[in-house]
PDB file of C-alpha atoms in Angstrom:
ATOM      1  CA  MET X  21     -57.926-155.159 -13.289  1.00 69.00           C
ATOM      2  CA  LYS X  22     -58.471-151.521 -14.251  1.00 72.00           C
ATOM      3  CA  GLN X  23     -60.972-149.668 -12.108  1.00 79.00           C
ATOM      4  CA  LYS X  24     -63.939-148.270 -14.010  1.00 81.00           C
ATOM      5  CA  LYS X  25     -63.919-144.472 -14.134  1.00 85.00           C
ATOM      6  CA  ILE X  26     -66.872-142.943 -12.298  1.00 85.00           C
ATOM      7  CA  PRO X  27     -68.341-139.994 -14.211  1.00 90.00           C
ATOM      8  CA  LEU X  28     -68.306-136.890 -12.018  1.00 95.00           C
ATOM      9  CA  ARG X  29     -70.519-133.861 -12.425  1.00 96.00           C
ATOM     10  CA  LYS X  30     -70.593-130.522 -10.644  1.00 97.00           C
ATOM     11  CA  CYS X  31     -73.578-129.414  -8.570  1.00 96.00           C
ATOM     12  CA  LEU X  32     -74.669-125.896  -9.583  1.00 95.00           C
ATOM     13  CA  ILE X  33     -75.314-124.833  -5.994  1.00 95.00           C
ATOM     14  CA  THR X  34     -72.581-126.455  -3.905  1.00 95.00           C
ATOM     15  CA  GLY X  35     -69.915-126.487  -6.614  1.00 96.00           C
ATOM     16  CA  GLU X  36     -68.961-129.992  -5.475  1.00 96.00           C
ATOM     17  CA  MET X  37     -67.882-132.660  -7.919  1.00 97.00           C
ATOM     18  CA  LYS X  38     -69.948-135.768  -7.232  1.00 96.00           C
ATOM     19  CA  PRO X  39     -70.651-139.065  -8.976  1.00 94.00           C
ATOM     20  CA  LYS X  40     -73.346-138.584 -11.601  1.00 92.00           C
ATOM     21  CA  LYS X  41     -75.655-141.029  -9.761  1.00 90.00           C
ATOM     22  CA  GLU X  42     -75.824-138.726  -6.710  1.00 91.00           C
ATOM     23  CA  LEU X  43     -77.018-135.771  -8.756  1.00 94.00           C
ATOM     24  CA  ILE X  44     -80.195-135.118 -10.695  1.00 95.00           C
ATOM     25  CA  ARG X  45     -80.052-133.665 -14.194  1.00 96.00           C
ATOM     26  CA  VAL X  46     -82.426-130.999 -15.401  1.00 97.00           C
ATOM     27  CA  VAL X  47     -82.377-130.623 -19.164  1.00 97.00           C
ATOM     28  CA  ARG X  48     -83.569-128.062 -21.714  1.00 96.00           C
ATOM     29  CA  SER X  49     -84.449-129.429 -25.132  1.00 94.00           C
ATOM     30  CA  LYS X  50     -83.853-127.615 -28.424  1.00 93.00           C
ATOM     31  CA  GLU X  51     -87.500-126.542 -28.281  1.00 93.00           C
ATOM     32  CA  GLY X  52     -86.840-124.839 -24.947  1.00 93.00           C
ATOM     33  CA  GLU X  53     -88.774-127.335 -22.830  1.00 94.00           C
ATOM     34  CA  VAL X  54     -87.300-127.939 -19.390  1.00 96.00           C
ATOM     35  CA  SER X  55     -87.663-131.383 -17.847  1.00 96.00           C
ATOM     36  CA  ILE X  56     -86.094-133.628 -15.239  1.00 96.00           C
ATOM     37  CA  ASP X  57     -83.818-136.276 -16.700  1.00 95.00           C
ATOM     38  CA  PRO X  58     -83.432-139.169 -14.243  1.00 91.00           C
ATOM     39  CA  THR X  59     -81.532-141.260 -16.824  1.00 90.00           C
ATOM     40  CA  GLY X  60     -79.037-138.494 -17.628  1.00 90.00           C
ATOM     41  CA  LYS X  61     -79.289-139.380 -21.315  1.00 92.00           C
ATOM     42  CA  LYS X  62     -81.775-136.923 -22.805  1.00 94.00           C
ATOM     43  CA  ASN X  63     -80.528-134.609 -25.527  1.00 95.00           C
ATOM     44  CA  GLY X  64     -80.171-130.969 -24.667  1.00 95.00           C
ATOM     45  CA  ARG X  65     -78.438-128.595 -22.304  1.00 95.00           C
ATOM     46  CA  GLY X  66     -78.154-130.190 -18.884  1.00 95.00           C
ATOM     47  CA  ALA X  67     -77.588-128.829 -15.408  1.00 96.00           C
ATOM     48  CA  TYR X  68     -76.920-130.927 -12.326  1.00 96.00           C
ATOM     49  CA  LEU X  69     -78.160-130.461  -8.779  1.00 96.00           C
ATOM     50  CA  THR X  70     -77.509-132.455  -5.625  1.00 95.00           C
ATOM     51  CA  LEU X  71     -80.702-134.360  -4.818  1.00 94.00           C
ATOM     52  CA  ASP X  72     -81.359-132.570  -1.533  1.00 94.00           C
ATOM     53  CA  ALA X  73     -84.481-130.534  -0.758  1.00 95.00           C
ATOM     54  CA  GLN X  74     -82.529-127.635   0.819  1.00 95.00           C
ATOM     55  CA  ILE X  75     -80.214-127.342  -2.176  1.00 95.00           C
ATOM     56  CA  ILE X  76     -83.174-127.439  -4.559  1.00 95.00           C
ATOM     57  CA  GLU X  77     -84.850-124.669  -2.504  1.00 96.00           C
ATOM     58  CA  GLN X  78     -81.661-122.591  -2.842  1.00 96.00           C
ATOM     59  CA  ALA X  79     -81.633-123.149  -6.605  1.00 95.00           C
ATOM     60  CA  LYS X  80     -85.265-122.029  -6.754  1.00 95.00           C
ATOM     61  CA  LYS X  81     -84.580-118.859  -4.727  1.00 95.00           C
ATOM     62  CA  LYS X  82     -81.586-117.904  -6.857  1.00 94.00           C
ATOM     63  CA  ASN X  83     -83.382-118.945 -10.063  1.00 94.00           C
ATOM     64  CA  ILE X  84     -80.099-120.592 -11.034  1.00 94.00           C
ATOM     65  CA  LEU X  85     -81.605-123.228 -13.325  1.00 95.00           C
ATOM     66  CA  SER X  86     -83.290-120.603 -15.488  1.00 95.00           C
ATOM     67  CA  SER X  87     -80.045-118.707 -15.969  1.00 93.00           C
ATOM     68  CA  GLN X  88     -77.985-121.868 -16.587  1.00 94.00           C
ATOM     69  CA  LEU X  89     -80.427-123.323 -19.071  1.00 95.00           C
ATOM     70  CA  ASN X  90     -81.519-120.006 -20.632  1.00 94.00           C
ATOM     71  CA  ALA X  91     -85.122-121.117 -20.263  1.00 94.00           C
ATOM     72  CA  GLU X  92     -88.060-120.570 -17.957  1.00 93.00           C
ATOM     73  CA  VAL X  93     -88.132-123.241 -15.233  1.00 94.00           C
ATOM     74  CA  SER X  94     -91.659-123.779 -13.954  1.00 93.00           C
ATOM     75  CA  GLU X  95     -92.654-124.195 -10.326  1.00 94.00           C
ATOM     76  CA  SER X  96     -93.686-127.801 -11.058  1.00 95.00           C
ATOM     77  CA  ILE X  97     -90.088-128.740 -11.987  1.00 95.00           C
ATOM     78  CA  TYR X  98     -88.881-127.585  -8.555  1.00 96.00           C
ATOM     79  CA  GLU X  99     -91.766-129.403  -6.863  1.00 96.00           C
ATOM     80  CA  GLN X 100     -90.882-132.627  -8.698  1.00 96.00           C
ATOM     81  CA  LEU X 101     -87.214-132.218  -7.724  1.00 96.00           C
ATOM     82  CA  ILE X 102     -88.119-131.715  -4.057  1.00 95.00           C
ATOM     83  CA  ASN X 103     -90.400-134.779  -4.177  1.00 95.00           C
ATOM     84  CA  LEU X 104     -87.574-136.852  -5.679  1.00 93.00           C
ATOM     85  CA  ALA X 105     -85.152-135.603  -3.023  1.00 92.00           C
ATOM     86  CA  ASN X 106     -87.606-136.447  -0.249  1.00 92.00           C
ATOM     87  CA  GLN X 107     -88.217-139.935  -1.677  1.00 90.00           C
ATOM     88  CA  LYS X 108     -84.471-140.567  -1.943  1.00 81.00           C
ATOM     89  CA  ASN X 109     -83.891-139.424   1.631  1.00 74.00           C
ATOM     90  CA  GLY X 110     -86.752-141.506   3.013  1.00 75.00           C
ATOM     91  CA  HIS X 111     -89.290-138.712   3.598  1.00 65.00           C
ATOM     92  CA  SER X 112     -92.666-138.867   1.954  1.00 53.00           C
TER      93      SER X 112
END
């Protein structure tokens, strides 16, 4: 039986290729709205980050999402990402 191919994506910060399920996608719509895309299926320009609070903090410091998505990324997006990372890693 042929093994199913696991879709890999690259984390913007670490540069590591990881299975799509281990990363979180942040997407910019045609209208320029930036949102978190937990399903990975929204239309628009996507950028992937490892779901880890430290990595998200690094992305925030470097403002890497804004430059990758060519859009303003609000503070609330980073807060939501950190909350998701903390939930995933068992912190609340």
